[in-house]
mmCIF file of C-alpha atoms in Angstrom:
data_model
loop_
_atom_site.group_PDB
_atom_site.id
_atom_site.type_symbol
_atom_site.label_atom_id
_atom_site.label_comp_id
_atom_site.label_asym_id
_atom_site.label_seq_id
_atom_site.Cartn_x
_atom_site.Cartn_y
_atom_site.Cartn_z
ATOM 1 C CA UNK V 109 -3.569 43.115 93.233
ATOM 2 C CA UNK V 110 -2.608 39.551 92.434
ATOM 3 C CA UNK V 111 0.898 38.152 92.710
ATOM 4 C CA UNK V 112 2.018 35.149 90.676
ATOM 5 C CA UNK V 113 5.201 33.175 91.303
ATOM 6 C CA UNK V 114 6.299 30.427 88.925
ATOM 7 C CA UNK V 115 8.669 27.573 89.626
ATOM 8 C CA UNK V 116 9.702 24.249 88.134
ATOM 9 C CA UNK V 117 11.566 25.171 84.971
ATOM 10 C CA UNK V 118 14.859 23.618 84.007
ATOM 11 C CA UNK V 119 16.828 21.627 81.468
ATOM 12 C CA UNK V 120 15.492 18.314 80.182
ATOM 13 C CA UNK V 121 16.209 15.999 77.282
ATOM 14 C CA UNK V 122 13.724 15.561 74.464
ATOM 15 C CA UNK V 123 11.015 13.109 75.484
ATOM 16 C CA UNK V 124 11.322 14.060 79.137
ATOM 17 C CA UNK V 125 8.887 15.759 81.496
ATOM 18 C CA UNK V 126 8.693 18.843 83.670
ATOM 19 C CA UNK V 127 6.003 20.263 85.919
ATOM 20 C CA UNK V 128 5.623 23.998 86.283
ATOM 21 C CA UNK V 129 3.861 25.544 89.265
ATOM 22 C CA UNK V 130 2.280 28.963 89.689
ATOM 23 C CA UNK V 131 1.326 30.146 93.156
ATOM 24 C CA UNK V 132 -1.220 32.967 93.301
ATOM 25 C CA UNK V 133 -1.703 35.335 96.221
ATOM 26 C CA UNK V 134 -3.510 38.586 96.916
ATOM 27 C CA UNK V 135 -7.012 39.279 95.582
ATOM 28 C CA UNK V 136 -7.391 35.837 94.046
ATOM 29 C CA UNK V 137 -11.188 35.963 94.279
ATOM 30 C CA UNK V 138 -11.125 38.360 91.293
ATOM 31 C CA UNK V 139 -9.510 35.777 88.999
ATOM 32 C CA UNK V 140 -11.712 34.215 86.306
ATOM 33 C CA UNK V 141 -9.078 31.994 84.723
ATOM 34 C CA UNK V 142 -5.406 31.088 84.927
ATOM 35 C CA UNK V 143 -3.152 30.321 82.026
ATOM 36 C CA UNK V 144 0.321 29.629 80.743
ATOM 37 C CA UNK V 145 2.100 31.428 77.949
ATOM 38 C CA UNK V 146 5.581 30.973 76.498
ATOM 39 C CA UNK V 147 8.094 33.085 74.655
ATOM 40 C CA UNK V 148 10.965 31.643 72.659
ATOM 41 C CA UNK V 149 14.015 33.797 71.833
ATOM 42 C CA UNK V 150 13.206 36.328 69.127
ATOM 43 C CA UNK V 151 9.533 35.386 69.028
ATOM 44 C CA UNK V 152 6.310 36.783 70.409
ATOM 45 C CA UNK V 153 4.690 35.499 73.566
ATOM 46 C CA UNK V 154 2.217 32.748 72.691
ATOM 47 C CA UNK V 155 -0.686 31.290 74.625
ATOM 48 C CA UNK V 156 -0.252 27.655 75.734
ATOM 49 C CA UNK V 157 -3.137 26.634 77.991
ATOM 50 C CA UNK V 158 -5.987 27.942 80.137
ATOM 51 C CA UNK V 159 -8.026 26.654 83.053
ATOM 52 C CA UNK V 160 -11.140 28.451 84.285
ATOM 53 C CA UNK V 161 -12.625 28.617 87.775
ATOM 54 C CA UNK V 162 -14.975 25.842 86.592
ATOM 55 C CA UNK V 163 -11.894 23.795 85.598
ATOM 56 C CA UNK V 164 -12.619 24.034 81.880
ATOM 57 C CA UNK V 165 -9.331 23.601 80.039
ATOM 58 C CA UNK V 166 -8.075 24.607 76.613
ATOM 59 C CA UNK V 167 -4.748 24.063 74.870
ATOM 60 C CA UNK V 168 -2.932 25.329 71.834
ATOM 61 C CA UNK V 169 -2.775 22.639 69.167
ATOM 62 C CA UNK V 170 0.970 22.050 69.426
ATOM 63 C CA UNK V 171 0.763 20.840 73.048
ATOM 64 C CA UNK V 172 -2.503 18.896 73.008
ATOM 65 C CA UNK V 173 -1.978 15.390 74.306
ATOM 66 C CA UNK V 174 1.385 16.312 75.852
ATOM 67 C CA UNK V 175 0.645 19.120 78.341
ATOM 68 C CA UNK V 176 -1.923 19.136 81.128
ATOM 69 C CA UNK V 177 -3.055 22.203 83.069
ATOM 70 C CA UNK V 178 -4.570 21.692 86.506
ATOM 71 C CA UNK V 179 -5.343 23.707 89.609
ATOM 72 C CA UNK V 180 -5.291 23.100 93.331
ATOM 73 C CA UNK V 181 -7.818 25.534 94.743
ATOM 74 C CA UNK V 182 -6.863 24.803 98.337
ATOM 75 C CA UNK V 183 -3.334 26.030 97.669
ATOM 76 C CA UNK V 184 -4.199 28.624 95.017
ATOM 77 C CA UNK V 185 -1.754 26.959 92.683
ATOM 78 C CA UNK V 186 -1.919 26.124 88.994
ATOM 79 C CA UNK V 187 0.272 23.481 87.413
ATOM 80 C CA UNK V 188 1.426 22.721 83.897
ATOM 81 C CA UNK V 189 2.502 19.116 83.484
ATOM 82 C CA UNK V 190 4.617 18.848 80.349
ATOM 83 C CA UNK V 191 5.327 15.385 78.951
ATOM 84 C CA UNK V 192 7.099 14.198 75.812
ATOM 85 C CA UNK V 193 8.891 17.529 75.597
ATOM 86 C CA UNK V 194 10.380 18.618 72.276
ATOM 87 C CA UNK V 195 13.208 21.064 71.523
ATOM 88 C CA UNK V 196 10.621 23.457 70.063
ATOM 89 C CA UNK V 197 9.046 23.701 73.539
ATOM 90 C CA UNK V 198 12.123 25.616 74.696
ATOM 91 C CA UNK V 199 10.997 29.019 75.955
ATOM 92 C CA UNK V 200 10.409 31.179 78.983
ATOM 93 C CA UNK V 201 7.067 30.102 80.418
ATOM 94 C CA UNK V 202 4.817 32.676 82.054
ATOM 95 C CA UNK V 203 1.848 32.200 84.323
ATOM 96 C CA UNK V 204 -1.026 34.649 83.913
ATOM 97 C CA UNK V 205 -4.303 35.472 85.642
ATOM 98 C CA UNK V 206 -7.383 36.741 83.836
ATOM 99 C CA UNK V 207 -9.743 39.327 85.279
ATOM 100 C CA UNK V 208 -13.053 39.666 83.416
ATOM 101 C CA UNK V 209 -11.620 37.977 80.342
ATOM 102 C CA UNK V 210 -8.367 39.941 80.103
ATOM 103 C CA UNK V 211 -4.918 38.616 80.988
ATOM 104 C CA UNK V 212 -4.147 41.169 83.658
ATOM 105 C CA UNK V 213 -1.459 39.750 85.935
ATOM 106 C CA UNK V 214 1.774 37.996 84.983
ATOM 107 C CA UNK V 215 4.476 36.070 86.749
ATOM 108 C CA UNK V 216 8.182 36.642 86.282
ATOM 109 C CA UNK V 217 8.678 33.643 84.009
ATOM 110 C CA UNK V 218 10.614 30.395 84.283
ATOM 111 C CA UNK V 219 13.029 29.006 81.698
ATOM 112 C CA UNK V 220 12.370 25.637 80.092
ATOM 113 C CA UNK V 221 15.113 24.223 77.890
ATOM 114 C CA UNK V 222 14.693 20.976 75.975
ATOM 115 C CA UNK V 223 17.832 19.471 74.474
ATOM 116 C CA UNK V 224 17.769 17.201 71.445
#
């Protein structure tokens, strides 16, 4: 089992920044990659960014150049630095852990609200 706990959400004005954190515990040696997803009201959950154990990163097009995913292996924590936030970034953000290529574990989510 892997447990994921997110923190760092909140309310920010457009153009501002937030940093989300995701602390992993349990059988973390089974994790191949960590990622962030988001779900806006009335919409499906969408993938945002991924970082692998080799620190390879990928981003959805709408956040490229604004969001940065990073990991601190010593603290088993993954971060999502979000800059130049836009109202359309408003969503519940979820941390996820992949086991053998499948998103298997999820955090409880943290709300990010960007006001215009």
